[in-house]
Amino acid sequence: ERLRSNERHDGSGARILDTGARLHIPLVEPGTLGPCPVAPDALQGIKRQQTNPARWNGPNWPEFSAEVRARGIELRETAAARAAFATDAGGTAYGLAHGVVIARSTEQVAQLLRVAQHYRVPVTVSGGGLTTEGESVAFGGVLLDMSGMSRVLSIDAEALTVRTEAGIFWHSLAEELRRQDLDYLSAPLNLTSSVGGTLGVGGIDVNSARLGCSADQALALQVVTPTGDIVECSDTHNADLFQRVILGYGQFGVITEATLRIRPYTPLRMHYFYYTSLRTAIEDLQLLDRNDASDYSGILTMMDKVVNLLVAFDSDEREAAFMAAWRARLRGRGEAGVALRMTAWYALRPWRLGEALFLYERRRKLFPEFRRAEYTRGGRMFDRTVVFSRAVWKFWGGRQMVIPDLAASEEKFVEAVLRGNAVCRKYFRRYTLYCVGIKLREDHRAHYELSCVPPDARGRAYGCEFEPMIGDEVYARDRLQSFKNEIYDIGVDLGTSYYRFGGMMKGYIRRVFGDALVEKHLEYKRRADPAMILNRDVIF
């Protein structure tokens, strides 16, 4: 009211403060901002920023913690225990739980959720903690660490299935399977991901174009619902829950056990084709995928200067068929050919010598990781589990990681990648792209209605991760968020989806999927989780 006494009006009718110093500050009438352009929970008037969620500081924590301990559940409240989970792999979202529980059994998880539901205490679930948008960071309440449930329960070598606790990391599951000459079907490249966490978001491998995402390999799940019920579900038993939990981003239950398809173990033979054009490389990737011409396919780049299309095979027969029918149709060159072309290109641009030296050093250090003698014999890679995990974490990890992505239909994918690449070049000197196809289930809309699978994809979708190589540099979060926002805006414009659409970028969900679909799933969530306590800051 004191400020209003000093206001005057300009010719447009807008009110302007007259402070004596002639400082002009436009005033906006309440309610004139309109609907928030980002999301209902974002700050009004701040269009492009997404902040950490508000911290939960409920008054009923002492009663909750006493009840949890009375039920024999160890609740760790020391500063050290809570600080161990203060951030995720992204290193840009920070929060602190009131207490940490290490999952030990399905019944213990059920007991915890029943008490949490009664006292309305948030429970945030963490597996490998490899989220990059704060999805596995607790902003108050309980952090439930699933890594304590990491046993392989049974392996059926005849039926080619495995039953495992969901907190196990993929590399540990692979080790157990190898002892019986078996292997997983499809897993994320970083095998320090947990099985349960992966099933909740999808999981993309270099064989996903042929076999589907990791979640597609799940035959049955044991799930603890947000109200503490223990439910077995599959496509034929409690199918509604199964469809909500698979790619459900932890909104509808905690996966405690999973039955997965597996296969006989086979070494693979890898081929590399090099391009200097992203468009050409993606077109060749899609050609191979459409014609089922390889067992593994994907693109890894060093910026957009050297684009590597990797193609691999599980059998000599498949490799021979590729060489006879498809090798000559690919427009990629060998390593030497691309090296000569790049040398000539940079020779005409000596002011970009620093970039050329970076590419050379990157190649010198990275490529041998895929050909280490202890894992490769006779041209065959005998342990892709170790090779890819070592390379991914060694060359792409760091104190800060932001990996915005776009998931698109086959028809939109080239444009999505080219536009995203332009954003990468705008913000960072050095970055990498990872592109891969994902074979979809015939009934994929029922399973993936609100997920990373784009709504207009048919048969196969494609995903591209845009990852700046930050290394030891530290960037302000606003800059990183602005970079991510520009990638996410491409998704809004093209009508695609996102692999990581939770956490700090959840505001884009309404802009991409629309209010009707979001409200539909919000109603599912409210029915399943009346107190809205399970992973409450991921989406809803």
Coordinates of C-alpha atoms in Angstrom, one line a residue:
E1 CA 0.0 0.0 0.0
R2 CA 2.9 2.3 0.7
L3 CA 4.2 1.6 -2.8
R4 CA 0.8 2.2 -4.4
S5 CA 0.7 5.7 -2.9
N6 CA 3.7 6.6 -5.0
E7 CA 2.5 5.1 -8.3
R8 CA 1.5 7.0 -11.4
H9 CA 0.3 5.8 -14.8
D10 CA 2.1 6.1 -18.2
G11 CA 0.3 6.6 -21.5
S12 CA -0.4 2.9 -22.0
G13 CA -2.3 2.5 -18.7
A14 CA 0.4 0.5 -17.0
R15 CA 1.1 1.6 -13.4
I16 CA 4.6 2.8 -12.7
L17 CA 6.2 3.4 -9.3
D18 CA 7.5 6.9 -8.7
T19 CA 10.2 6.5 -6.1
G20 CA 11.9 9.9 -6.5
A21 CA 14.9 8.1 -8.1
R22 CA 12.8 7.6 -11.3
L23 CA 13.0 3.8 -11.0
H24 CA 10.3 2.4 -13.2
I25 CA 9.0 -1.0 -12.2
P26 CA 5.9 -2.3 -14.1
L27 CA 3.3 -3.7 -11.8
V28 CA 1.2 -6.7 -12.9
E29 CA -2.3 -7.1 -11.6
P30 CA -2.9 -10.4 -9.7
G31 CA -4.2 -13.1 -12.1
T32 CA -3.1 -11.5 -15.3
L33 CA -0.1 -13.8 -15.8
G34 CA -2.4 -16.6 -17.1
P35 CA -1.7 -20.3 -16.8
C36 CA 1.9 -21.1 -16.0
P37 CA 3.7 -22.0 -19.2
V38 CA 5.8 -24.6 -17.5
A39 CA 3.7 -26.5 -15.0
P40 CA 1.4 -25.9 -12.1
D41 CA 4.2 -26.4 -9.5
A42 CA 6.6 -24.0 -11.2
L43 CA 7.2 -20.4 -10.1
Q44 CA 4.7 -18.1 -11.6
G45 CA 6.2 -15.7 -14.1
I46 CA 9.6 -17.5 -14.3
K47 CA 9.0 -19.2 -17.5
R48 CA 12.2 -21.3 -18.1
Q49 CA 13.6 -22.2 -14.7
Q50 CA 12.8 -25.3 -12.7
T51 CA 13.9 -25.3 -9.1
N52 CA 14.4 -28.0 -6.5
P53 CA 11.2 -29.1 -5.0
A54 CA 10.2 -27.6 -1.6
R55 CA 11.6 -29.6 1.3
W56 CA 9.2 -31.6 3.3
N57 CA 9.4 -30.8 7.0
G58 CA 6.3 -32.5 8.4
P59 CA 5.7 -32.3 12.1
N60 CA 5.0 -36.0 12.4
W61 CA 8.5 -37.3 11.8
P62 CA 9.2 -38.3 15.5
E63 CA 6.0 -40.4 15.6
F64 CA 6.8 -41.9 12.2
S65 CA 10.4 -42.8 13.1
A66 CA 9.3 -44.3 16.4
E67 CA 6.7 -46.5 14.7
V68 CA 9.2 -47.6 12.0
R69 CA 11.7 -48.7 14.7
A70 CA 9.0 -50.4 16.6
R71 CA 8.4 -52.6 13.6
G72 CA 12.1 -53.7 13.6
I73 CA 13.2 -51.5 10.6
E74 CA 16.6 -49.8 10.9
L75 CA 16.2 -46.1 10.2
R76 CA 19.5 -44.3 9.9
E77 CA 19.4 -40.6 10.9
T78 CA 23.0 -39.8 11.2
A79 CA 24.4 -36.9 9.2
A80 CA 26.8 -39.3 7.4
A81 CA 24.1 -41.7 6.4
R82 CA 21.9 -39.0 5.0
A83 CA 24.7 -37.1 3.3
A84 CA 25.6 -40.2 1.3
F85 CA 22.4 -39.7 -0.7
A86 CA 22.5 -35.9 -0.9
T87 CA 22.7 -35.9 -4.7
D88 CA 22.5 -38.2 -7.7
A89 CA 24.9 -38.9 -10.7
G90 CA 23.9 -35.6 -12.2
G91 CA 25.4 -33.6 -9.3
T92 CA 23.1 -30.6 -9.9
A93 CA 20.2 -31.5 -7.6
Y94 CA 20.8 -31.6 -3.8
G95 CA 18.5 -32.6 -1.0
L96 CA 18.7 -34.3 2.4
A97 CA 16.4 -37.0 3.7
H98 CA 15.4 -37.1 7.4
G99 CA 16.4 -40.7 7.5
V100 CA 17.7 -43.6 5.3
V101 CA 16.4 -47.2 5.2
I102 CA 18.4 -49.9 3.4
A103 CA 15.9 -52.3 1.9
R104 CA 16.4 -55.9 3.2
S105 CA 13.1 -57.7 2.2
T106 CA 9.8 -57.1 0.5
E107 CA 8.0 -57.3 3.7
Q108 CA 10.2 -54.6 5.2
V109 CA 9.5 -52.3 2.3
A110 CA 5.8 -53.0 2.7
Q111 CA 5.9 -52.2 6.4
L112 CA 7.7 -49.0 5.7
L113 CA 5.2 -47.8 3.1
R114 CA 2.2 -48.6 5.3
V115 CA 3.7 -46.5 8.1
A116 CA 4.7 -43.7 5.7
Q117 CA 1.2 -43.7 4.2
H118 CA -0.4 -43.4 7.6
Y119 CA 1.9 -40.5 8.7
R120 CA 2.1 -38.9 5.3
V121 CA 5.9 -39.1 5.1
P122 CA 7.5 -39.0 1.6
V123 CA 9.5 -42.0 0.5
T124 CA 12.0 -41.6 -2.3
V125 CA 13.5 -44.7 -3.8
S126 CA 17.1 -45.0 -5.0
G127 CA 18.7 -47.8 -6.9
G128 CA 22.0 -47.1 -8.5
G129 CA 21.4 -43.3 -8.1
L130 CA 22.2 -42.7 -11.8
T131 CA 19.4 -40.2 -12.3
T132 CA 20.5 -36.8 -13.5
E133 CA 17.5 -34.7 -12.7
G134 CA 17.2 -35.3 -9.0
E135 CA 14.7 -38.1 -9.3
S136 CA 16.5 -40.3 -6.7
V137 CA 17.2 -37.4 -4.4
A138 CA 15.1 -37.1 -1.2
F139 CA 14.0 -33.6 -0.3
G140 CA 13.0 -34.6 3.2
G141 CA 11.3 -37.7 4.4
V142 CA 12.8 -41.2 3.9
L143 CA 15.4 -42.3 1.3
L144 CA 14.8 -46.0 0.6
D145 CA 18.0 -47.5 -0.8
M146 CA 17.2 -50.7 -2.7
S147 CA 20.8 -51.9 -3.1
G148 CA 20.3 -54.1 0.0
M149 CA 18.0 -56.4 -2.1
S150 CA 20.6 -57.6 -4.6
R151 CA 20.3 -61.4 -4.7
V152 CA 19.7 -63.6 -7.8
L153 CA 16.8 -65.9 -6.6
S154 CA 16.7 -68.5 -9.3
I155 CA 17.9 -69.2 -12.9
D156 CA 15.9 -71.4 -15.2
A157 CA 18.4 -72.3 -18.0
E158 CA 15.7 -74.3 -20.0
A159 CA 13.0 -71.6 -19.9
L160 CA 15.7 -68.9 -20.2
T161 CA 14.4 -66.8 -17.3
V162 CA 15.9 -65.4 -14.2
R163 CA 14.2 -64.3 -11.0
T164 CA 16.1 -61.6 -9.2
E165 CA 15.7 -59.0 -6.4
A166 CA 15.3 -55.6 -8.0
G167 CA 18.1 -53.8 -6.2
I168 CA 20.8 -55.8 -8.0
F169 CA 23.0 -53.9 -10.4
W170 CA 23.1 -55.2 -13.9
H171 CA 26.9 -56.0 -13.8
S172 CA 26.2 -58.3 -10.7
L173 CA 23.3 -60.0 -12.5
A174 CA 25.5 -60.5 -15.6
E175 CA 28.2 -62.1 -13.4
E176 CA 25.7 -64.6 -11.9
L177 CA 24.4 -65.5 -15.4
R178 CA 27.8 -66.0 -16.9
R179 CA 28.5 -68.8 -14.4
Q180 CA 25.9 -70.7 -16.3
D181 CA 26.9 -69.5 -19.7
L182 CA 23.9 -67.2 -19.9
D183 CA 23.4 -63.5 -20.4
Y184 CA 20.8 -60.7 -20.0
L185 CA 18.9 -59.6 -23.1
S186 CA 18.9 -55.9 -23.0
A187 CA 20.4 -53.6 -20.3
P188 CA 21.4 -49.9 -20.0
L189 CA 25.0 -49.1 -21.1
N190 CA 25.9 -48.1 -17.6
L191 CA 25.6 -51.4 -15.7
T192 CA 25.8 -49.8 -12.3
S193 CA 22.1 -49.1 -12.8
S194 CA 19.8 -51.3 -10.7
V195 CA 17.3 -53.7 -12.4
G196 CA 14.3 -52.2 -10.6
G197 CA 15.2 -48.6 -11.5
T198 CA 15.8 -49.5 -15.1
L199 CA 12.5 -51.3 -15.4
G200 CA 10.8 -48.1 -14.1
V201 CA 12.3 -45.9 -16.8
G202 CA 12.9 -48.2 -19.8
G203 CA 16.6 -49.0 -20.3
I204 CA 18.2 -48.7 -23.7
D205 CA 21.0 -51.0 -25.0
V206 CA 22.7 -51.2 -28.4
N207 CA 20.5 -54.2 -29.2
S208 CA 17.2 -52.4 -28.3
A209 CA 16.4 -51.8 -31.9
R210 CA 16.1 -55.6 -32.3
L211 CA 15.0 -56.7 -28.8
G212 CA 13.3 -53.7 -27.3
C213 CA 14.2 -51.8 -24.1
S214 CA 15.2 -53.5 -20.8
A215 CA 11.7 -53.1 -19.5
D216 CA 10.3 -55.2 -22.3
Q217 CA 12.3 -58.2 -21.0
A218 CA 10.2 -58.3 -17.8
L219 CA 7.8 -61.2 -17.6
A220 CA 6.6 -60.7 -14.1
L221 CA 7.2 -58.4 -11.2
Q222 CA 6.7 -58.4 -7.4
V223 CA 5.6 -54.9 -6.5
V224 CA 4.9 -53.1 -3.2
T225 CA 2.2 -50.6 -3.8
P226 CA 2.3 -47.1 -2.1
T227 CA -0.2 -48.4 0.5
G228 CA 2.0 -51.4 1.4
D229 CA 0.3 -54.2 -0.5
I230 CA 2.6 -56.9 -2.0
V231 CA 1.3 -57.8 -5.4
E232 CA 2.6 -60.1 -8.2
C233 CA 1.8 -58.8 -11.6
S234 CA 2.4 -59.5 -15.3
D235 CA 0.7 -59.0 -18.6
T236 CA -1.9 -61.6 -17.6
H237 CA -2.1 -61.2 -13.9
N238 CA -2.9 -57.8 -12.3
A239 CA -2.1 -56.4 -15.7
D240 CA -3.2 -52.8 -14.9
L241 CA -0.6 -52.5 -12.2
F242 CA 2.0 -54.1 -14.4
Q243 CA 1.3 -51.6 -17.1
R244 CA 1.5 -48.7 -14.7
V245 CA 4.8 -49.8 -13.0
I246 CA 6.7 -50.6 -16.2
L247 CA 8.1 -47.2 -17.3
G248 CA 6.0 -45.7 -14.5
Y249 CA 8.9 -43.7 -13.0
G250 CA 8.3 -45.1 -9.6
Q251 CA 4.9 -43.5 -9.2
F252 CA 2.8 -46.7 -8.7
G253 CA 4.9 -49.0 -6.6
V254 CA 8.3 -50.2 -5.6
I255 CA 9.6 -53.1 -7.7
T256 CA 11.2 -55.6 -5.3
E257 CA 11.6 -58.7 -7.5
A258 CA 11.5 -59.3 -11.3
T259 CA 11.4 -62.2 -13.6
L260 CA 13.4 -61.4 -16.8
R261 CA 14.0 -63.1 -20.1
I262 CA 17.6 -64.1 -20.6
R263 CA 19.6 -65.9 -23.4
P264 CA 22.6 -68.1 -24.0
Y265 CA 25.8 -66.1 -23.7
T266 CA 27.6 -65.3 -26.9
P267 CA 30.7 -63.1 -27.6
L268 CA 30.1 -60.4 -30.3
R269 CA 32.1 -59.1 -33.2
M270 CA 32.0 -55.3 -33.6
H271 CA 32.4 -53.2 -36.7
Y272 CA 32.8 -49.5 -36.8
F273 CA 31.8 -47.1 -39.6
Y274 CA 32.9 -43.5 -39.4
Y275 CA 31.0 -40.4 -40.7
T276 CA 31.4 -36.7 -40.8
S277 CA 27.7 -36.1 -41.3
L278 CA 25.1 -36.8 -38.6
R279 CA 22.3 -37.0 -41.1
T280 CA 24.0 -39.7 -43.2
A281 CA 25.0 -41.7 -40.1
I282 CA 21.4 -41.7 -38.8
E283 CA 19.9 -42.6 -42.1
D284 CA 22.3 -45.6 -42.3
L285 CA 21.4 -46.6 -38.8
Q286 CA 17.7 -46.6 -39.6
L287 CA 18.3 -48.5 -42.8
L288 CA 20.0 -51.3 -40.8
D289 CA 17.3 -51.3 -38.1
R290 CA 14.4 -51.4 -40.6
N291 CA 15.9 -54.4 -42.3
D292 CA 17.0 -56.3 -39.1
A293 CA 20.5 -56.3 -40.6
S294 CA 22.5 -56.4 -37.4
D295 CA 22.2 -57.7 -33.8
Y296 CA 23.5 -54.5 -32.3
S297 CA 23.5 -50.9 -33.6
G298 CA 24.0 -47.4 -32.3
I299 CA 25.8 -44.1 -32.8
L300 CA 28.4 -42.6 -30.5
T301 CA 30.0 -39.3 -31.6
M302 CA 32.9 -37.0 -30.8
M303 CA 30.9 -33.8 -31.1
D304 CA 29.5 -33.8 -34.6
K305 CA 33.0 -34.1 -36.2
V306 CA 33.5 -37.8 -35.9
V307 CA 30.3 -39.9 -35.9
N308 CA 30.8 -43.6 -35.2
L309 CA 28.1 -46.1 -36.2
L310 CA 28.8 -49.3 -34.4
V311 CA 27.4 -52.6 -35.8
A312 CA 27.8 -55.9 -34.1
F313 CA 26.8 -59.5 -34.4
D314 CA 26.2 -62.6 -32.1
S315 CA 26.9 -65.1 -34.9
D316 CA 29.0 -65.7 -37.9
E317 CA 25.9 -66.3 -40.0
R318 CA 24.3 -63.0 -39.2
E319 CA 27.6 -61.2 -39.8
A320 CA 28.1 -62.9 -43.2
A321 CA 24.5 -62.0 -44.2
F322 CA 25.3 -58.4 -43.4
M323 CA 28.5 -58.3 -45.3
A324 CA 26.8 -59.8 -48.4
A325 CA 23.6 -57.7 -48.4
W326 CA 24.2 -54.4 -46.5
R327 CA 27.9 -53.6 -46.0
A328 CA 28.3 -52.0 -49.4
R329 CA 25.2 -49.8 -48.9
L330 CA 26.6 -48.1 -45.9
R331 CA 28.2 -44.7 -46.6
G332 CA 30.6 -44.8 -43.6
R333 CA 34.3 -44.9 -44.1
G334 CA 37.0 -46.7 -42.3
E335 CA 39.0 -45.0 -39.5
A336 CA 41.9 -44.2 -41.8
G337 CA 39.7 -42.6 -44.4
V338 CA 38.0 -40.3 -41.9
A339 CA 41.3 -39.4 -40.3
L340 CA 42.7 -38.2 -43.6
R341 CA 39.6 -36.2 -44.4
M342 CA 39.7 -34.6 -40.9
T343 CA 43.4 -33.8 -41.3
A344 CA 42.7 -32.0 -44.5
W345 CA 39.7 -30.1 -43.1
Y346 CA 41.7 -28.8 -40.0
A347 CA 44.7 -28.0 -42.1
L348 CA 42.6 -25.4 -43.9
R349 CA 41.4 -24.1 -40.5
P350 CA 44.5 -23.8 -38.3
W351 CA 42.6 -21.6 -35.8
R352 CA 40.7 -24.7 -34.8
L353 CA 43.8 -26.7 -33.9
G354 CA 42.7 -27.0 -30.3
E355 CA 39.6 -28.9 -31.4
A356 CA 41.6 -31.2 -33.6
L357 CA 44.0 -32.0 -30.8
F358 CA 41.1 -32.8 -28.5
L359 CA 39.6 -35.2 -31.0
Y360 CA 42.9 -36.9 -31.5
E361 CA 43.4 -37.3 -27.7
R362 CA 39.8 -38.5 -27.3
R363 CA 40.3 -41.1 -30.0
R364 CA 43.7 -42.2 -28.6
K365 CA 42.3 -42.8 -25.1
L366 CA 38.7 -44.0 -25.9
F367 CA 39.1 -46.4 -28.8
P368 CA 41.5 -48.8 -27.1
E369 CA 38.9 -49.3 -24.3
F370 CA 36.7 -51.1 -26.7
R371 CA 39.6 -53.4 -27.8
R372 CA 41.3 -54.3 -24.5
A373 CA 43.2 -57.5 -24.9
E374 CA 41.7 -59.0 -21.7
Y375 CA 38.2 -58.7 -23.1
T376 CA 38.8 -59.1 -26.9
R377 CA 40.2 -62.2 -28.5
G378 CA 40.3 -63.0 -32.2
G379 CA 38.3 -59.9 -33.0
R380 CA 35.5 -60.9 -30.7
M381 CA 34.4 -59.0 -27.6
F382 CA 34.0 -61.5 -24.8
D383 CA 32.6 -59.3 -22.1
R384 CA 30.7 -56.3 -23.4
T385 CA 29.4 -55.9 -19.8
V386 CA 32.8 -54.8 -18.6
V387 CA 33.9 -53.0 -21.7
F388 CA 30.9 -50.7 -22.0
S389 CA 30.6 -50.1 -18.3
R390 CA 34.3 -49.1 -18.0
A391 CA 34.1 -46.8 -21.0
V392 CA 30.8 -45.2 -20.1
W393 CA 31.8 -44.3 -16.6
K394 CA 35.5 -43.5 -17.3
F395 CA 34.8 -41.1 -20.3
W396 CA 31.3 -39.8 -19.6
G397 CA 31.2 -39.5 -15.8
G398 CA 32.1 -36.5 -13.6
R399 CA 31.1 -34.3 -10.8
Q400 CA 28.3 -32.8 -12.9
M401 CA 26.4 -34.6 -15.6
V402 CA 23.5 -33.3 -17.6
I403 CA 22.1 -35.6 -20.3
P404 CA 18.9 -34.2 -21.8
D405 CA 17.5 -36.3 -24.5
L406 CA 14.8 -36.6 -27.1
A407 CA 12.8 -39.7 -27.9
A408 CA 11.2 -39.5 -31.3
S409 CA 9.4 -41.5 -34.0
E410 CA 11.6 -42.7 -36.9
E411 CA 10.3 -39.9 -39.1
K412 CA 11.2 -37.1 -36.7
F413 CA 14.5 -38.4 -35.4
V414 CA 16.9 -36.8 -37.9
E415 CA 15.5 -33.3 -37.3
A416 CA 15.4 -33.8 -33.6
V417 CA 19.1 -34.8 -33.5
L418 CA 20.2 -32.0 -35.8
R419 CA 18.4 -29.4 -33.8
G420 CA 19.7 -30.8 -30.5
N421 CA 23.2 -30.9 -31.9
A422 CA 23.0 -27.2 -32.7
V423 CA 22.0 -26.5 -29.1
C424 CA 25.0 -28.5 -27.9
R425 CA 27.4 -26.4 -30.1
K426 CA 25.8 -23.2 -28.7
Y427 CA 26.5 -24.1 -25.1
F428 CA 29.6 -26.3 -25.0
R429 CA 32.9 -26.8 -26.9
R430 CA 32.9 -30.5 -26.3
Y431 CA 30.0 -33.0 -26.1
T432 CA 28.9 -36.4 -27.3
L433 CA 25.7 -37.8 -28.7
Y434 CA 24.4 -41.4 -28.2
C435 CA 21.7 -42.5 -30.6
V436 CA 19.9 -45.9 -30.6
G437 CA 16.6 -47.4 -31.9
I438 CA 14.0 -49.1 -29.6
K439 CA 11.8 -51.8 -31.0
L440 CA 8.3 -51.3 -29.5
R441 CA 5.8 -53.8 -28.3
E442 CA 2.7 -54.1 -30.5
D443 CA 0.6 -53.0 -27.5
H444 CA 3.1 -50.3 -26.6
R445 CA 0.5 -47.6 -26.0
A446 CA -1.1 -49.6 -23.2
H447 CA 2.3 -50.0 -21.5
Y448 CA 4.0 -46.8 -22.3
E449 CA 1.2 -44.2 -22.4
L450 CA 2.9 -41.6 -20.3
S451 CA 6.6 -42.4 -20.8
C452 CA 9.7 -41.9 -22.9
V453 CA 8.1 -43.7 -25.9
P454 CA 6.7 -40.9 -28.2
P455 CA 3.0 -41.2 -28.7
D456 CA 3.2 -41.1 -32.6
A457 CA 5.9 -43.9 -32.8
R458 CA 4.9 -47.1 -34.5
G459 CA 7.0 -50.2 -34.6
R460 CA 10.2 -48.5 -33.5
A461 CA 11.2 -45.3 -31.7
Y462 CA 14.6 -43.6 -31.5
G463 CA 16.4 -41.8 -28.7
C464 CA 19.3 -39.4 -28.6
E465 CA 21.2 -38.3 -25.5
F466 CA 23.0 -35.0 -25.7
E467 CA 25.8 -35.0 -23.1
P468 CA 28.3 -32.2 -22.7
M469 CA 31.7 -33.4 -21.6
I470 CA 32.1 -31.4 -18.5
G471 CA 35.0 -33.2 -16.9
D472 CA 36.4 -31.3 -14.0
E473 CA 34.8 -28.0 -15.0
V474 CA 31.9 -26.7 -12.8
Y475 CA 29.0 -24.9 -14.4
A476 CA 26.4 -22.8 -12.8
R477 CA 23.1 -24.7 -12.6
D478 CA 21.3 -22.0 -14.4
R479 CA 23.5 -22.4 -17.4
L480 CA 23.0 -26.2 -17.4
Q481 CA 19.3 -25.7 -16.9
S482 CA 19.1 -23.3 -19.8
F483 CA 20.9 -25.8 -22.0
K484 CA 18.5 -28.5 -21.0
N485 CA 15.5 -26.3 -21.5
E486 CA 16.5 -25.6 -25.1
I487 CA 16.7 -29.3 -25.8
Y488 CA 13.4 -29.9 -24.1
D489 CA 11.8 -27.1 -26.1
I490 CA 12.7 -29.0 -29.3
G491 CA 10.6 -31.9 -27.9
V492 CA 7.7 -29.6 -27.3
D493 CA 8.0 -28.2 -30.8
L494 CA 8.3 -31.5 -32.6
G495 CA 5.8 -33.4 -30.4
T496 CA 8.4 -36.0 -29.2
S497 CA 9.0 -37.4 -25.7
Y498 CA 11.9 -37.6 -23.3
Y499 CA 13.8 -40.5 -21.7
R500 CA 14.4 -38.4 -18.5
F501 CA 11.2 -36.5 -18.0
G502 CA 11.1 -36.5 -14.2
G503 CA 12.7 -34.5 -11.5
M504 CA 13.7 -31.0 -12.3
M505 CA 12.3 -31.0 -15.8
K506 CA 8.9 -32.5 -14.9
G507 CA 7.3 -29.2 -15.9
Y508 CA 7.6 -30.2 -19.6
I509 CA 5.3 -33.2 -19.1
R510 CA 2.1 -31.1 -19.5
R511 CA 3.5 -29.2 -22.4
V512 CA 4.3 -32.4 -24.3
F513 CA 1.5 -34.8 -23.3
G514 CA -1.3 -32.3 -22.6
D515 CA -3.5 -31.8 -19.6
A516 CA -5.9 -34.6 -20.4
L517 CA -3.4 -37.4 -20.3
V518 CA -1.5 -36.0 -17.4
E519 CA -4.7 -35.6 -15.3
K520 CA -5.7 -39.1 -16.2
H521 CA -2.4 -40.5 -14.8
L522 CA -2.6 -38.1 -11.8
E523 CA -5.9 -39.6 -11.0
Y524 CA -4.3 -43.1 -11.2
K525 CA -1.7 -41.9 -8.8
R526 CA -4.2 -40.5 -6.3
R527 CA -6.1 -43.7 -6.2
A528 CA -2.9 -45.8 -5.8
D529 CA -1.2 -43.4 -3.4
P530 CA -3.8 -41.5 -1.3
A531 CA -1.2 -39.6 0.7
M532 CA 1.0 -39.0 -2.4
I533 CA 4.1 -40.1 -0.6
L534 CA 6.0 -42.4 -3.0
N535 CA 8.6 -40.6 -5.2
R536 CA 6.4 -37.5 -4.9
D537 CA 8.9 -35.1 -6.6
V538 CA 9.6 -37.2 -9.7
I539 CA 6.4 -36.4 -11.6
F540 CA 3.4 -35.9 -9.4

